[in-house]
mmCIF file of C-alpha atoms and ligand atoms in Angstrom:
data_model
loop_
_atom_site.group_PDB
_atom_site.id
_atom_site.type_symbol
_atom_site.label_atom_id
_atom_site.label_comp_id
_atom_site.label_asym_id
_atom_site.label_seq_id
_atom_site.Cartn_x
_atom_site.Cartn_y
_atom_site.Cartn_z
ATOM 1 C CA UNK A 2 164.222 121.415 164.534
ATOM 2 C CA UNK A 3 164.804 122.935 161.122
ATOM 3 C CA UNK A 4 164.486 120.747 158.001
ATOM 4 C CA UNK A 5 167.116 121.025 155.277
ATOM 5 C CA UNK A 6 165.341 121.356 151.923
ATOM 6 C CA UNK A 7 166.826 121.624 148.427
ATOM 7 C CA UNK A 8 164.574 123.880 146.354
ATOM 8 C CA UNK A 9 164.319 123.761 142.567
ATOM 9 C CA UNK A 10 161.878 126.456 141.408
ATOM 10 C CA UNK A 11 162.615 125.366 137.797
ATOM 11 C CA UNK A 12 160.867 127.130 134.943
ATOM 12 C CA UNK A 13 157.718 129.113 134.184
ATOM 13 C CA UNK A 14 155.079 129.069 136.905
ATOM 14 C CA UNK A 15 157.464 127.070 139.128
ATOM 15 C CA UNK A 16 159.018 130.434 140.082
ATOM 16 C CA UNK A 17 155.590 131.733 141.146
ATOM 17 C CA UNK A 18 154.169 128.779 143.092
ATOM 18 C CA UNK A 19 157.306 127.670 144.985
ATOM 19 C CA UNK A 20 157.785 130.802 147.143
ATOM 20 C CA UNK A 21 154.097 130.760 148.044
ATOM 21 C CA UNK A 22 154.143 127.080 149.061
ATOM 22 C CA UNK A 23 157.290 127.503 151.172
ATOM 23 C CA UNK A 24 155.875 130.685 152.727
ATOM 24 C CA UNK A 25 152.811 128.731 153.825
ATOM 25 C CA UNK A 26 154.937 125.986 155.365
ATOM 26 C CA UNK A 27 156.702 128.662 157.428
ATOM 27 C CA UNK A 28 153.376 130.317 158.280
ATOM 28 C CA UNK A 29 152.309 126.916 159.662
ATOM 29 C CA UNK A 30 155.206 127.182 162.097
ATOM 30 C CA UNK A 31 157.673 124.774 160.467
ATOM 31 C CA UNK A 32 161.284 125.904 160.210
ATOM 32 C CA UNK A 33 163.001 125.295 156.883
ATOM 33 C CA UNK A 34 166.643 125.698 156.029
ATOM 34 C CA UNK A 35 166.530 125.972 152.213
ATOM 35 C CA UNK A 36 169.205 125.792 149.528
ATOM 36 C CA UNK A 37 168.172 126.933 146.037
ATOM 37 C CA UNK A 38 169.217 125.073 142.905
ATOM 38 C CA UNK A 39 168.882 126.819 139.553
ATOM 39 C CA UNK A 40 168.005 123.881 137.285
ATOM 40 C CA UNK A 41 165.576 123.299 134.434
ATOM 41 C CA UNK A 42 165.094 124.318 130.820
ATOM 42 C CA UNK A 43 166.068 127.964 131.343
ATOM 43 C CA UNK A 44 169.350 126.972 132.979
ATOM 44 C CA UNK A 45 170.045 124.392 130.242
ATOM 45 C CA UNK A 46 169.541 127.008 127.524
ATOM 46 C CA UNK A 47 171.866 129.408 129.373
ATOM 47 C CA UNK A 48 174.858 127.125 129.972
ATOM 48 C CA UNK A 49 174.059 123.544 128.940
ATOM 49 C CA UNK A 50 173.802 122.198 132.510
ATOM 50 C CA UNK A 51 170.985 119.721 133.240
ATOM 51 C CA UNK A 52 171.989 117.867 136.442
ATOM 52 C CA UNK A 53 175.428 116.586 137.378
ATOM 53 C CA UNK A 54 176.434 113.814 139.756
ATOM 54 C CA UNK A 55 178.077 116.261 142.184
ATOM 55 C CA UNK A 56 174.714 117.957 142.755
ATOM 56 C CA UNK A 57 173.019 114.583 143.331
ATOM 57 C CA UNK A 58 175.757 113.753 145.865
ATOM 58 C CA UNK A 59 175.111 117.060 147.660
ATOM 59 C CA UNK A 60 171.372 116.289 147.815
ATOM 60 C CA UNK A 61 171.967 113.025 149.654
ATOM 61 C CA UNK A 62 172.600 115.025 152.804
ATOM 62 C CA UNK A 63 169.243 116.845 152.639
ATOM 63 C CA UNK A 64 165.930 115.979 154.302
ATOM 64 C CA UNK A 65 163.851 116.564 151.148
ATOM 65 C CA UNK A 66 163.715 118.261 147.762
ATOM 66 C CA UNK A 67 160.934 120.578 146.612
ATOM 67 C CA UNK A 68 160.459 121.264 142.906
ATOM 68 C CA UNK A 69 158.142 123.749 141.175
ATOM 69 C CA UNK A 70 158.000 122.721 137.511
ATOM 70 C CA UNK A 71 160.532 122.241 134.749
ATOM 71 C CA UNK A 72 160.308 122.568 130.982
ATOM 72 C CA UNK A 73 160.841 125.248 128.351
ATOM 73 C CA UNK A 74 159.407 125.089 124.805
ATOM 74 C CA UNK A 75 162.824 125.604 123.114
ATOM 75 C CA UNK A 76 164.467 122.557 124.706
ATOM 76 C CA UNK A 77 164.136 119.298 122.702
ATOM 77 C CA UNK A 78 161.816 116.694 124.289
ATOM 78 C CA UNK A 79 163.559 114.364 126.711
ATOM 79 C CA UNK A 80 166.534 116.538 127.682
ATOM 80 C CA UNK A 81 165.044 117.873 130.912
ATOM 81 C CA UNK A 82 162.587 114.992 131.425
ATOM 82 C CA UNK A 83 165.243 112.278 131.298
ATOM 83 C CA UNK A 84 168.269 114.339 132.346
ATOM 84 C CA UNK A 85 166.694 115.997 135.389
ATOM 85 C CA UNK A 86 163.366 114.498 136.530
ATOM 86 C CA UNK A 87 164.050 110.854 135.725
ATOM 87 C CA UNK A 88 167.676 111.120 136.830
ATOM 88 C CA UNK A 89 166.423 112.329 140.226
ATOM 89 C CA UNK A 90 163.908 109.472 140.431
ATOM 90 C CA UNK A 91 166.447 106.829 139.414
ATOM 91 C CA UNK A 92 169.593 108.053 141.212
ATOM 92 C CA UNK A 93 167.789 108.822 144.487
ATOM 93 C CA UNK A 94 165.690 105.627 144.181
ATOM 94 C CA UNK A 95 162.376 107.476 144.451
ATOM 95 C CA UNK A 96 160.473 104.311 143.655
ATOM 96 C CA UNK A 97 157.018 105.438 144.741
ATOM 97 C CA UNK A 98 155.128 108.283 143.106
ATOM 98 C CA UNK A 99 152.246 109.098 145.434
ATOM 99 C CA UNK A 100 149.420 111.226 144.050
ATOM 100 C CA UNK A 101 146.328 111.910 146.178
ATOM 101 C CA UNK A 102 143.069 113.176 144.696
ATOM 102 C CA UNK A 103 140.616 115.085 146.824
ATOM 103 C CA UNK A 104 137.031 114.924 145.709
ATOM 104 C CA UNK A 105 134.377 116.296 148.087
ATOM 105 C CA UNK A 106 133.957 113.763 150.875
ATOM 106 C CA UNK A 107 136.280 111.277 149.268
ATOM 107 C CA UNK A 108 140.038 111.000 148.847
ATOM 108 C CA UNK A 109 141.774 108.360 146.777
ATOM 109 C CA UNK A 110 145.485 107.888 146.203
ATOM 110 C CA UNK A 111 147.371 106.569 143.193
ATOM 111 C CA UNK A 112 150.660 104.807 143.900
ATOM 112 C CA UNK A 113 152.655 104.828 140.686
ATOM 113 C CA UNK A 114 155.813 102.721 140.327
ATOM 114 C CA UNK A 115 158.434 105.363 139.569
ATOM 115 C CA UNK A 116 161.699 103.715 138.475
ATOM 116 C CA UNK A 117 160.846 100.974 135.948
ATOM 117 C CA UNK A 118 158.395 100.123 133.155
ATOM 118 C CA UNK A 119 158.700 102.008 129.879
ATOM 119 C CA UNK A 120 160.439 104.845 131.740
ATOM 120 C CA UNK A 121 163.567 102.726 132.300
ATOM 121 C CA UNK A 122 164.758 103.762 128.841
ATOM 122 C CA UNK A 123 165.235 100.325 127.326
ATOM 123 C CA UNK A 124 165.126 100.390 123.538
ATOM 124 C CA UNK A 125 166.673 102.100 120.577
ATOM 125 C CA UNK A 126 166.702 102.649 116.853
ATOM 126 C CA UNK A 127 167.773 100.465 113.986
ATOM 127 C CA UNK A 128 168.395 101.982 110.528
ATOM 128 C CA UNK A 129 167.315 105.372 111.894
ATOM 129 C CA UNK A 130 166.090 107.829 109.289
ATOM 130 C CA UNK A 131 165.753 105.207 106.556
ATOM 131 C CA UNK A 132 162.489 103.770 105.156
ATOM 132 C CA UNK A 133 163.294 100.596 107.108
ATOM 133 C CA UNK A 134 163.660 102.345 110.428
ATOM 134 C CA UNK A 135 162.818 100.374 113.580
ATOM 135 C CA UNK A 136 162.180 101.888 117.017
ATOM 136 C CA UNK A 137 161.720 99.701 120.092
ATOM 137 C CA UNK A 138 160.758 100.864 123.566
ATOM 138 C CA UNK A 139 160.851 98.148 126.170
ATOM 139 C CA UNK A 140 159.150 97.881 129.526
ATOM 140 C CA UNK A 141 161.324 96.763 132.428
ATOM 141 C CA UNK A 142 159.519 95.037 135.306
ATOM 142 C CA UNK A 143 161.529 93.395 138.051
ATOM 143 C CA UNK A 144 160.087 91.266 140.818
ATOM 144 C CA UNK A 145 162.073 93.391 143.299
ATOM 145 C CA UNK A 146 160.862 96.706 141.853
ATOM 146 C CA UNK A 147 157.231 95.669 141.537
ATOM 147 C CA UNK A 148 157.142 94.065 144.967
ATOM 148 C CA UNK A 149 158.531 97.013 146.904
ATOM 149 C CA UNK A 150 156.026 99.344 145.260
ATOM 150 C CA UNK A 151 153.084 96.975 145.786
ATOM 151 C CA UNK A 152 154.141 96.460 149.409
ATOM 152 C CA UNK A 153 154.190 100.226 150.000
ATOM 153 C CA UNK A 154 150.652 100.425 148.570
ATOM 154 C CA UNK A 155 149.428 97.635 150.884
ATOM 155 C CA UNK A 156 150.981 99.373 153.906
ATOM 156 C CA UNK A 157 149.289 102.628 152.909
ATOM 157 C CA UNK A 158 145.926 100.914 152.354
ATOM 158 C CA UNK A 159 146.227 99.173 155.738
ATOM 159 C CA UNK A 160 146.768 102.533 157.459
ATOM 160 C CA UNK A 161 143.546 103.983 156.022
ATOM 161 C CA UNK A 162 139.953 103.650 157.116
ATOM 162 C CA UNK A 163 138.658 101.734 154.086
ATOM 163 C CA UNK A 164 141.692 99.449 153.699
ATOM 164 C CA UNK A 165 141.004 98.890 150.011
ATOM 165 C CA UNK A 166 143.603 98.491 147.266
ATOM 166 C CA UNK A 167 143.060 98.197 143.511
ATOM 167 C CA UNK A 168 145.698 96.932 141.101
ATOM 168 C CA UNK A 169 145.438 98.627 137.706
ATOM 169 C CA UNK A 170 147.190 97.050 134.716
ATOM 170 C CA UNK A 171 146.420 95.520 131.323
ATOM 171 C CA UNK A 172 146.908 91.839 132.099
ATOM 172 C CA UNK A 173 144.756 90.743 129.154
ATOM 173 C CA UNK A 174 147.252 92.106 126.612
ATOM 174 C CA UNK A 175 150.524 92.758 128.475
ATOM 175 C CA UNK A 176 150.708 89.092 129.394
ATOM 176 C CA UNK A 177 154.342 89.170 130.566
ATOM 177 C CA UNK A 178 154.514 92.366 132.615
ATOM 178 C CA UNK A 179 150.875 92.059 133.677
ATOM 179 C CA UNK A 180 151.437 88.510 134.841
ATOM 180 C CA UNK A 181 154.410 89.502 136.985
ATOM 181 C CA UNK A 182 152.414 92.379 138.496
ATOM 182 C CA UNK A 183 149.393 90.188 139.208
ATOM 183 C CA UNK A 184 151.375 87.348 140.778
ATOM 184 C CA UNK A 185 153.368 89.789 142.895
ATOM 185 C CA UNK A 186 150.195 91.593 143.972
ATOM 186 C CA UNK A 187 148.489 88.314 144.941
ATOM 187 C CA UNK A 188 151.537 87.072 146.861
ATOM 188 C CA UNK A 189 151.818 90.300 148.883
ATOM 189 C CA UNK A 190 148.030 90.378 149.404
ATOM 190 C CA UNK A 191 148.292 87.093 151.327
ATOM 191 C CA UNK A 192 150.294 88.995 153.962
ATOM 192 C CA UNK A 193 147.573 91.650 154.271
ATOM 193 C CA UNK A 194 144.330 89.745 154.932
ATOM 194 C CA UNK A 195 142.854 92.946 156.435
ATOM 195 C CA UNK A 196 143.162 94.796 153.091
ATOM 196 C CA UNK A 197 140.379 94.237 150.560
ATOM 197 C CA UNK A 198 141.654 94.030 146.986
ATOM 198 C CA UNK A 199 140.338 94.578 143.473
ATOM 199 C CA UNK A 200 141.717 94.545 139.936
ATOM 200 C CA UNK A 201 140.844 96.853 137.009
ATOM 201 C CA UNK A 202 142.183 96.946 133.468
ATOM 202 C CA UNK A 203 143.571 100.407 132.825
ATOM 203 C CA UNK A 204 141.061 101.243 130.087
ATOM 204 C CA UNK A 205 138.168 100.384 132.381
ATOM 205 C CA UNK A 206 139.822 102.394 135.165
ATOM 206 C CA UNK A 207 139.607 105.470 132.889
ATOM 207 C CA UNK A 208 135.818 105.069 132.792
ATOM 208 C CA UNK A 209 135.612 104.536 136.567
ATOM 209 C CA UNK A 210 137.777 107.591 137.264
ATOM 210 C CA UNK A 211 135.142 109.685 135.502
ATOM 211 C CA UNK A 212 131.941 107.823 136.426
ATOM 212 C CA UNK A 213 132.516 106.293 139.872
ATOM 213 C CA UNK A 214 135.788 107.366 141.521
ATOM 214 C CA UNK A 215 134.181 106.629 144.918
ATOM 215 C CA UNK A 216 135.014 102.958 144.303
ATOM 216 C CA UNK A 217 138.709 103.757 144.864
ATOM 217 C CA UNK A 218 140.722 104.106 148.042
ATOM 218 C CA UNK A 219 144.318 103.261 147.075
ATOM 219 C CA UNK A 220 145.388 102.264 143.541
ATOM 220 C CA UNK A 221 148.730 100.743 142.596
ATOM 221 C CA UNK A 222 149.913 100.680 138.992
ATOM 222 C CA UNK A 223 152.926 100.767 136.707
ATOM 223 C CA UNK A 224 154.880 103.857 135.702
ATOM 224 C CA UNK A 225 153.211 104.785 132.392
ATOM 225 C CA UNK A 226 149.659 103.832 133.398
ATOM 226 C CA UNK A 227 150.205 105.876 136.561
ATOM 227 C CA UNK A 228 151.413 108.871 134.589
ATOM 228 C CA UNK A 229 148.308 108.893 132.406
ATOM 229 C CA UNK A 230 145.798 108.008 135.139
ATOM 230 C CA UNK A 231 147.039 110.743 137.468
ATOM 231 C CA UNK A 232 146.472 113.473 134.877
ATOM 232 C CA UNK A 233 142.943 112.092 134.534
ATOM 233 C CA UNK A 234 142.676 111.980 138.327
ATOM 234 C CA UNK A 235 143.558 115.664 138.434
ATOM 235 C CA UNK A 236 141.011 116.508 135.759
ATOM 236 C CA UNK A 237 138.155 114.734 137.578
ATOM 237 C CA UNK A 238 138.942 116.093 141.044
ATOM 238 C CA UNK A 239 139.090 119.835 140.672
ATOM 239 C CA UNK A 240 141.706 120.239 137.954
ATOM 240 C CA UNK A 241 145.426 119.733 137.542
ATOM 241 C CA UNK A 242 145.934 122.982 139.507
ATOM 242 C CA UNK A 243 145.122 121.040 142.689
ATOM 243 C CA UNK A 244 147.080 117.825 141.988
ATOM 244 C CA UNK A 245 150.033 117.204 144.320
ATOM 245 C CA UNK A 246 152.701 114.531 144.324
ATOM 246 C CA UNK A 247 155.552 113.004 146.241
ATOM 247 C CA UNK A 248 158.385 111.058 144.638
ATOM 248 C CA UNK A 249 159.237 108.901 147.617
ATOM 249 C CA UNK A 250 162.168 106.868 148.759
ATOM 250 C CA UNK A 251 160.290 105.007 151.515
ATOM 251 C CA UNK A 252 163.508 103.353 152.742
ATOM 252 C CA UNK A 253 164.955 106.855 153.298
ATOM 253 C CA UNK A 254 168.305 106.034 151.724
ATOM 254 C CA UNK A 255 168.065 109.488 150.120
ATOM 255 C CA UNK A 256 165.835 112.575 150.189
ATOM 256 C CA UNK A 257 162.343 112.318 148.713
ATOM 257 C CA UNK A 258 161.185 114.897 146.180
ATOM 258 C CA UNK A 259 157.847 116.728 146.237
ATOM 259 C CA UNK A 260 156.324 118.586 143.292
ATOM 260 C CA UNK A 261 152.950 119.599 141.861
ATOM 261 C CA UNK A 262 151.794 117.285 139.036
ATOM 262 C CA UNK A 263 151.381 120.231 136.659
ATOM 263 C CA UNK A 264 154.126 121.503 134.368
ATOM 264 C CA UNK A 265 155.752 124.895 133.867
ATOM 265 C CA UNK A 266 152.750 126.252 131.871
ATOM 266 C CA UNK A 267 154.686 128.697 129.648
ATOM 267 C CA UNK A 268 151.382 130.061 128.278
ATOM 268 C CA UNK A 269 150.451 131.618 131.628
ATOM 269 C CA UNK A 270 153.912 132.012 133.203
ATOM 270 C CA UNK A 271 154.761 135.376 134.746
ATOM 271 C CA UNK A 272 151.128 136.507 134.817
ATOM 272 C CA UNK A 273 150.218 135.677 138.421
ATOM 273 C CA UNK A 274 147.549 133.286 137.080
ATOM 274 C CA UNK A 275 148.755 129.837 138.185
ATOM 275 C CA UNK A 276 146.894 128.053 140.965
ATOM 276 C CA UNK A 277 149.428 127.599 143.805
ATOM 277 C CA UNK A 278 147.323 124.954 145.599
ATOM 278 C CA UNK A 279 148.993 121.955 143.865
ATOM 279 C CA UNK A 280 152.369 123.202 145.116
ATOM 280 C CA UNK A 281 150.959 123.990 148.583
ATOM 281 C CA UNK A 282 149.466 120.475 148.892
ATOM 282 C CA UNK A 283 152.767 118.986 147.689
ATOM 283 C CA UNK A 284 154.514 120.914 150.460
ATOM 284 C CA UNK A 285 151.964 119.490 152.935
ATOM 285 C CA UNK A 286 152.836 115.997 151.725
ATOM 286 C CA UNK A 287 156.507 116.829 152.271
ATOM 287 C CA UNK A 288 155.689 117.842 155.861
ATOM 288 C CA UNK A 289 153.919 114.520 156.465
ATOM 289 C CA UNK A 290 157.027 112.735 155.261
ATOM 290 C CA UNK A 291 159.203 114.891 157.550
ATOM 291 C CA UNK A 292 157.109 113.994 160.592
ATOM 292 C CA UNK A 293 155.228 117.319 160.719
ATOM 293 C CA UNK A 294 151.770 115.741 160.442
ATOM 294 C CA UNK A 295 150.069 118.452 162.477
ATOM 295 C CA UNK A 296 151.249 121.344 160.281
ATOM 296 C CA UNK A 297 150.449 119.273 157.166
ATOM 297 C CA UNK A 298 146.878 118.693 158.356
ATOM 298 C CA UNK A 299 146.404 122.400 159.104
ATOM 299 C CA UNK A 300 147.650 123.361 155.626
ATOM 300 C CA UNK A 301 145.326 120.835 153.969
ATOM 301 C CA UNK A 302 142.387 122.143 156.007
ATOM 302 C CA UNK A 303 143.223 125.721 154.975
ATOM 303 C CA UNK A 304 143.319 124.643 151.314
ATOM 304 C CA UNK A 305 139.968 122.852 151.673
ATOM 305 C CA UNK A 306 138.376 125.943 153.226
ATOM 306 C CA UNK A 307 139.523 128.112 150.334
ATOM 307 C CA UNK A 308 138.751 125.514 147.633
ATOM 308 C CA UNK A 309 135.957 127.505 145.988
ATOM 309 C CA UNK A 310 138.069 130.645 145.781
ATOM 310 C CA UNK A 311 139.177 132.034 142.438
ATOM 311 C CA UNK A 312 141.818 134.709 141.995
ATOM 312 C CA UNK A 313 145.447 135.327 141.189
ATOM 313 C CA UNK A 314 148.338 133.158 142.380
ATOM 314 C CA UNK A 315 149.179 135.573 145.176
ATOM 315 C CA UNK A 316 145.535 136.118 146.180
ATOM 316 C CA UNK A 317 144.963 132.384 146.626
ATOM 317 C CA UNK A 318 148.279 132.061 148.479
ATOM 318 C CA UNK A 319 147.292 134.915 150.815
ATOM 319 C CA UNK A 320 143.852 133.368 151.422
ATOM 320 C CA UNK A 321 145.364 130.000 152.389
ATOM 321 C CA UNK A 322 147.953 131.711 154.611
ATOM 322 C CA UNK A 323 145.151 133.760 156.190
ATOM 323 C CA UNK A 324 143.304 130.592 157.214
ATOM 324 C CA UNK A 325 146.275 129.175 159.076
HETATM 325 C C1 IPM B 428 154.852 113.647 135.560
HETATM 326 C C2 IPM B 428 155.400 114.180 134.280
HETATM 327 C C3 IPM B 428 156.707 113.474 133.989
HETATM 328 C C4 IPM B 428 156.412 112.001 133.855
HETATM 329 C C5 IPM B 428 157.475 113.947 132.763
HETATM 330 C C6 IPM B 428 157.633 115.451 132.722
HETATM 331 C C7 IPM B 428 158.808 113.261 132.668
HETATM 332 O O1 IPM B 428 154.494 114.039 133.244
HETATM 333 O O2 IPM B 428 155.510 113.811 136.595
HETATM 334 O O3 IPM B 428 153.762 113.068 135.552
HETATM 335 O O4 IPM B 428 156.015 111.541 132.786
HETATM 336 O O5 IPM B 428 156.578 111.293 134.842
HETATM 337 MN MN1 MN B 429 152.582 113.205 133.873
#
């Protein structure tokens, strides 16, 4: 059976890593029926299009979306981030952002809530541009939104060998949002007596990520903490060039979207220098989600075997393909 995938190469190194990742999926024996979408900063600069509702409607019929990276230095901050990436997350209800980190002999996974928190866009200006200017940026936390994300994390933890889940927040200062998260976490935990739980403040978690990441199995956290922690996770487990992610709609009411954590890297774009492994591992995660666990495992094994390799984008891609 062939899977119908919408492909957004995007900008910069996205154009280089996407064909390699999809080539490796095919080399692993999985049939893909792809449709390309030219979206991102380059497209926006050309004709002002970011992402329209008709395209979102078209995507609803697909099995998954695969994105390289988006962002161009000449586009003002927020246009592509909010108009494309966050619109995809919100409109397709991709409420889980799953980011695994592979350290030698140890894998831990961050589950980041992906549709609420400070990313919801609540806030605004008052007296903008005057000496009395006010800017507010709210954090939206709903019982429904927190619970479905926490529940996903418990299910994931239960399916793993260690069955350990850590809540990361800042309950000592964010006493409203943190309280809702903690109460929700504790209530769901009662349904998962087989899962061992822990709690870390986010600042302490930053130390543990660097000094003792072995303590973690699955982590669940809010949108902004998850954004920051997963860049740190990449940095302490082989670099952001290896960090993969899935923006998941676990209820499958729409296609999930898979992308490397890294950005478009304009400084090295077009030079065959980007590490394609983050995109390859994101494609493997997509295969897991599509029920192709065997091919996904073979791709991950091939990446692990070539982990010490250095070289150009295409050389690393060829080495991984060669191992399959
Ligand atoms: C990420 C990115 C995005 C985020 C940006 C580009 C909107 O940093 O996927 O981690 O903050 O979620
Ligand atoms: Mn980020």
